[in-house]
Coordinates of C-alpha atoms in Angstrom, one line a residue:
M1 CA 115.4 97.0 118.1
S2 CA 114.2 98.7 121.1
H3 CA 113.5 95.1 123.0
E4 CA 115.8 92.1 122.5
H5 CA 112.9 89.6 122.2
S6 CA 109.8 91.7 120.7
Y7 CA 109.0 94.1 118.1
T8 CA 106.7 97.1 117.6
I9 CA 104.1 97.0 114.6
E10 CA 106.1 99.5 112.7
E11 CA 109.4 97.1 113.2
V12 CA 107.6 94.2 112.0
A13 CA 106.2 95.8 109.1
Q14 CA 109.9 97.2 108.2
L15 CA 111.5 93.7 108.7
L16 CA 108.5 92.4 106.3
K17 CA 108.8 95.5 103.9
V18 CA 105.1 96.0 104.1
S19 CA 103.0 98.5 105.2
K20 CA 101.8 99.1 109.0
L21 CA 97.9 98.6 107.9
T22 CA 99.3 95.2 106.2
I23 CA 100.4 94.1 109.6
Y24 CA 97.2 95.4 111.7
D25 CA 95.3 93.2 109.0
L26 CA 97.0 90.1 110.3
V27 CA 96.8 91.0 114.0
K28 CA 92.8 91.8 112.7
K29 CA 92.7 88.1 111.5
G30 CA 94.5 86.2 114.7
D31 CA 97.3 85.3 112.1
L32 CA 100.0 87.3 114.2
P33 CA 99.6 87.2 118.3
I34 CA 100.2 90.4 120.0
F35 CA 100.7 91.6 123.6
R36 CA 100.6 95.3 125.2
V37 CA 103.3 97.1 127.0
G38 CA 101.2 100.2 128.0
R39 CA 99.3 101.0 125.2
Q40 CA 101.8 99.9 122.7
M41 CA 101.5 96.8 120.8
R42 CA 104.4 94.3 120.5
V43 CA 105.1 90.9 118.8
D44 CA 107.0 88.5 120.1
R45 CA 110.2 87.5 118.3
T46 CA 109.2 83.7 118.6
D47 CA 105.4 84.3 117.2
L48 CA 107.2 86.5 114.2
Q49 CA 109.5 83.8 113.4
L50 CA 106.2 81.1 113.6
Y51 CA 104.3 83.2 111.6
I52 CA 107.0 83.6 108.8
Q53 CA 107.5 79.8 108.8
K54 CA 104.0 78.9 108.1
S55 CA 103.7 81.6 105.3
K56 CA 106.6 79.6 103.9
T57 CA 105.4 75.8 104.3
G58 CA 101.7 76.5 105.0
V59 CA 102.0 74.3 108.2
T60 CA 102.2 75.9 111.8
P61 CA 105.2 74.1 113.6
A62 CA 103.8 71.5 116.1
S63 CA 105.7 73.4 119.1
S64 CA 103.9 76.4 118.3
T65 CA 100.7 77.1 120.5
A66 CA 100.4 80.7 120.4
M67 CA 98.5 80.4 117.2
T68 CA 95.8 78.8 118.3
T69 CA 95.1 80.2 121.5
P70 CA 91.4 81.6 122.2
S71 CA 92.8 85.0 122.6
T72 CA 94.1 85.0 118.9
K73 CA 90.4 83.7 117.7
T74 CA 88.5 86.7 119.1
K75 CA 87.4 89.1 116.4
K76 CA 89.5 92.5 116.0
V77 CA 88.1 95.5 115.0
I78 CA 90.4 98.4 113.5
I79 CA 89.3 101.9 113.6
S80 CA 91.4 104.6 111.4
G81 CA 91.9 108.1 112.3
Q82 CA 93.0 110.3 114.8
D83 CA 90.4 112.0 116.7
L84 CA 89.9 111.2 120.6
A85 CA 86.0 110.4 120.1
L86 CA 87.4 107.6 117.9
D87 CA 89.0 106.1 121.3
L88 CA 85.9 106.5 123.2
L89 CA 84.1 104.6 120.6
G90 CA 86.4 101.9 120.2
K91 CA 85.9 101.4 124.3
Y92 CA 82.1 101.2 123.6
I93 CA 82.4 98.5 120.9
E94 CA 84.7 96.6 123.1
K95 CA 82.1 96.4 125.9
K96 CA 79.2 96.0 123.7
Q97 CA 80.6 93.0 121.4
S98 CA 83.6 91.7 123.3
N99 CA 85.5 92.8 120.1
K100 CA 89.1 94.1 120.7
V101 CA 89.6 97.3 119.1
L102 CA 92.9 98.1 117.3
R103 CA 93.6 101.8 116.3
S104 CA 95.4 103.0 113.0
H105 CA 96.2 106.8 113.1
E106 CA 95.8 107.3 109.3
G107 CA 94.5 110.7 107.6
S108 CA 91.3 110.5 105.9
F109 CA 92.1 109.3 102.6
N110 CA 94.7 106.8 103.9
G111 CA 92.1 105.2 106.4
V112 CA 89.5 105.5 103.5
M113 CA 92.0 103.5 101.3
A114 CA 92.8 101.2 103.8
L115 CA 89.0 100.5 104.2
Y116 CA 88.8 99.8 100.3
N117 CA 91.6 97.3 100.5
G118 CA 90.1 95.3 103.8
E119 CA 92.7 96.9 105.9
C120 CA 90.3 98.5 108.6
D121 CA 87.0 98.2 109.6
I122 CA 85.7 101.5 110.4
A123 CA 87.3 104.6 108.7
S124 CA 87.1 108.3 109.8
L125 CA 87.2 111.1 107.3
H126 CA 86.6 114.8 107.1
L127 CA 87.1 115.4 103.4
Y128 CA 85.8 118.9 102.2
D129 CA 84.9 119.3 98.4
G130 CA 85.1 123.0 97.5
D131 CA 82.7 122.5 94.6
T132 CA 79.8 121.4 96.4
G133 CA 80.8 123.0 100.1
D134 CA 79.8 119.2 101.3
Y135 CA 82.1 116.7 103.4
N136 CA 83.0 113.3 102.5
T137 CA 80.0 112.0 100.4
P138 CA 81.3 113.5 97.4
Y139 CA 84.5 111.4 97.4
L140 CA 83.0 108.3 98.7
K141 CA 80.7 108.4 95.8
K142 CA 83.8 108.1 93.5
I143 CA 85.8 105.9 95.4
F144 CA 83.4 103.1 96.3
V145 CA 82.1 102.9 93.2
S146 CA 81.1 98.9 93.1
H147 CA 81.1 98.8 97.3
S148 CA 77.9 98.8 99.6
Y149 CA 78.5 101.4 102.6
I150 CA 77.3 103.4 105.2
L151 CA 78.2 106.9 106.2
L152 CA 77.6 107.9 109.8
N153 CA 78.0 111.4 111.2
L154 CA 80.1 111.2 114.3
V155 CA 80.7 114.6 115.6
S156 CA 80.7 118.3 113.9
R157 CA 84.0 120.5 115.0
R158 CA 85.5 123.8 113.9
A159 CA 88.5 123.8 111.6
G160 CA 90.7 126.8 111.1
F161 CA 94.1 128.4 111.6
Y162 CA 96.5 127.8 114.5
V163 CA 98.5 131.3 115.2
Q164 CA 101.0 132.0 117.7
K165 CA 99.7 133.5 120.9
G166 CA 98.2 137.2 120.8
N167 CA 98.3 136.6 116.9
P168 CA 101.0 139.3 116.4
L169 CA 100.6 139.1 112.3
Q170 CA 97.1 139.6 112.9
I171 CA 96.1 136.6 110.5
Q172 CA 92.3 136.4 109.7
S173 CA 91.1 134.6 106.8
M174 CA 93.0 132.9 103.6
E175 CA 93.4 136.2 102.0
D176 CA 96.1 136.8 104.5
F177 CA 98.2 134.4 102.2
K178 CA 97.8 137.1 99.5
T179 CA 99.0 140.2 101.7
K180 CA 101.3 138.8 104.1
S181 CA 104.5 136.8 104.1
L182 CA 103.3 133.8 105.9
K183 CA 105.2 130.7 106.7
L184 CA 103.0 127.6 107.0
M185 CA 103.6 124.4 108.5
N186 CA 101.4 121.8 106.6
R187 CA 99.5 118.6 107.1
E188 CA 100.3 115.4 105.0
K189 CA 98.7 114.9 101.6
G190 CA 95.3 112.6 102.3
S191 CA 94.6 114.2 105.5
G192 CA 91.1 116.2 106.0
A193 CA 92.8 119.3 107.2
R194 CA 95.2 119.3 104.0
T195 CA 92.4 118.5 101.7
F196 CA 90.2 121.8 103.4
L197 CA 93.7 123.8 102.9
D198 CA 94.4 122.8 99.3
E199 CA 90.7 123.3 98.3
Q200 CA 90.4 126.5 100.0
L201 CA 93.9 127.9 98.2
R202 CA 92.0 126.5 94.9
M203 CA 88.8 128.7 95.3
H204 CA 90.8 131.7 96.5
H205 CA 92.9 131.2 93.4
I206 CA 96.2 131.3 95.9
S207 CA 99.2 129.1 94.1
P208 CA 100.5 126.8 96.8
S209 CA 104.0 127.6 95.4
S210 CA 103.8 131.0 96.5
I211 CA 103.5 130.1 100.0
E212 CA 106.5 129.6 102.0
G213 CA 106.4 126.2 103.9
Y214 CA 103.8 124.8 102.0
N215 CA 105.5 121.5 101.6
E216 CA 106.8 120.9 105.4
E217 CA 104.4 118.6 106.4
E218 CA 103.8 117.2 109.9
M219 CA 101.2 114.1 110.6
S220 CA 98.8 115.3 113.2
H221 CA 97.3 118.5 114.4
I222 CA 99.3 118.4 117.6
D223 CA 102.3 118.6 115.8
V224 CA 101.4 121.1 113.5
A225 CA 100.0 123.3 116.5
S226 CA 103.5 122.6 118.5
A227 CA 105.4 123.8 115.2
V228 CA 103.5 127.2 115.6
A229 CA 103.8 127.7 119.1
N230 CA 107.3 126.8 119.0
G231 CA 107.7 129.5 116.4
H232 CA 108.9 127.0 113.4
A233 CA 105.7 128.4 111.6
D234 CA 103.7 131.3 111.6
I235 CA 100.6 129.8 110.3
G236 CA 99.0 125.9 110.6
I237 CA 95.5 124.2 109.5
G238 CA 94.1 122.4 112.0
I239 CA 90.7 121.9 114.6
E240 CA 90.1 123.6 117.7
K241 CA 90.2 121.3 120.6
I242 CA 93.9 121.0 120.1
S243 CA 94.5 124.8 120.4
K244 CA 93.5 124.4 123.8
L245 CA 96.2 121.8 124.8
I246 CA 98.7 123.7 122.7
E247 CA 99.7 127.4 123.4
V248 CA 98.3 128.9 120.2
D249 CA 95.4 130.9 119.2
F250 CA 93.0 129.8 117.0
I251 CA 91.0 131.5 114.0
P252 CA 88.1 129.5 113.0
L253 CA 87.1 129.1 109.2
I254 CA 84.5 126.3 109.0
K255 CA 82.4 123.9 110.7
E256 CA 83.5 120.4 110.1
R257 CA 81.6 117.0 109.8
Y258 CA 83.5 114.5 111.1
D259 CA 82.5 111.1 110.0
I260 CA 82.9 107.5 109.8
V261 CA 82.2 105.0 107.1
L262 CA 81.9 101.2 107.3
L263 CA 81.5 98.6 104.5
K264 CA 77.7 96.9 104.2
T265 CA 78.9 93.1 104.1
P266 CA 77.1 90.1 106.1
E267 CA 80.1 89.8 108.4
N268 CA 79.6 93.5 109.1
H269 CA 76.1 93.6 110.1
L270 CA 76.4 93.1 113.9
L271 CA 79.0 95.7 113.9
I272 CA 77.1 98.3 112.1
E273 CA 73.9 97.9 114.2
S274 CA 76.2 98.2 117.5
V275 CA 77.9 101.3 116.4
K276 CA 74.4 103.0 115.3
E277 CA 73.1 102.1 119.0
I278 CA 76.4 103.5 120.3
L279 CA 76.4 106.6 118.5
N280 CA 72.5 107.4 119.1
S281 CA 72.8 106.2 123.1
P282 CA 72.6 109.5 125.4
E283 CA 75.4 107.9 127.4
F284 CA 77.9 108.2 124.9
Q285 CA 76.7 111.3 123.4
S286 CA 76.8 113.0 127.1
E287 CA 80.6 111.7 127.2
I288 CA 82.0 113.1 124.0
D289 CA 80.0 116.3 124.8
A290 CA 81.8 116.6 128.0
L291 CA 85.4 116.4 126.0
G292 CA 84.4 119.8 124.6
D293 CA 84.5 121.1 121.3
Y294 CA 82.4 118.6 119.9
D295 CA 78.5 119.3 118.7
V296 CA 77.1 115.9 119.0
T297 CA 73.8 117.1 117.3
K298 CA 73.8 115.0 114.2
M299 CA 75.8 112.1 115.8
G300 CA 74.5 109.1 114.6
Q301 CA 72.6 110.2 111.8
V302 CA 72.9 108.3 108.4
I303 CA 74.7 110.9 106.0
Y304 CA 74.5 108.4 103.1
E305 CA 73.7 104.7 102.6
T306 CA 73.8 102.7 99.6
L307 CA 71.2 100.2 98.7

């Protein structure tokens, strides 16, 4: 363990043999107190032992006060996704509702499934459907068959290829996978970038097995771009903004819609209204626009909503 008397969220998940999202859910409900060291959340060893003891007996030991302190009663909101715009959204939610916002950096599909399972409150997604050319809605209609939900646009942004500086292999499109020997650095299954690539390969009749590196995965746009920049791959899939942070060139392929989805429940009514108000506020839109490489034209629009 990295600290003698406390654990990271990942370490707690390993000790209890559950997923990180399960631990975030315990934190959100106030069942497991946390403290922060910089931006990292940590769990005190004593608090973890008390939680385990309470789970076994159903009774909190009399010596425990951590479980009943006012700070653990504050409602926590978990936002799933990796984009910088979500960090800013979280700050605005904290100011508006006095909620504590936690971040779970899952890919699109895993984030949606976490929402489905009650393990987060807001899931971001950019899942491309090749048959319709649409983003997100076709997937949610199949996943949330028996759920009421609302899909709101956060931003639009360009997705495409990362290539090495100067584009020495003259990569321009998906067709280059057919005519050139390219080593790919891929994203993990369920991420929006991976879904887009797989749909494009299907539409262009390109077999994944023909691509060197197809099964090599990284967990973020930054990691993919870094692999290309370091010469570990010739090409990677990701969003434009990261190419400005890492020494790679960017080949745009599509303007994607990056949305957020929330379940419509009585408990979520105030959160949904707050998020709508934030997304439609000139102040928030201006801050996102200032980050660069985002289109906020549709921000706050209801893309789809069940009755």
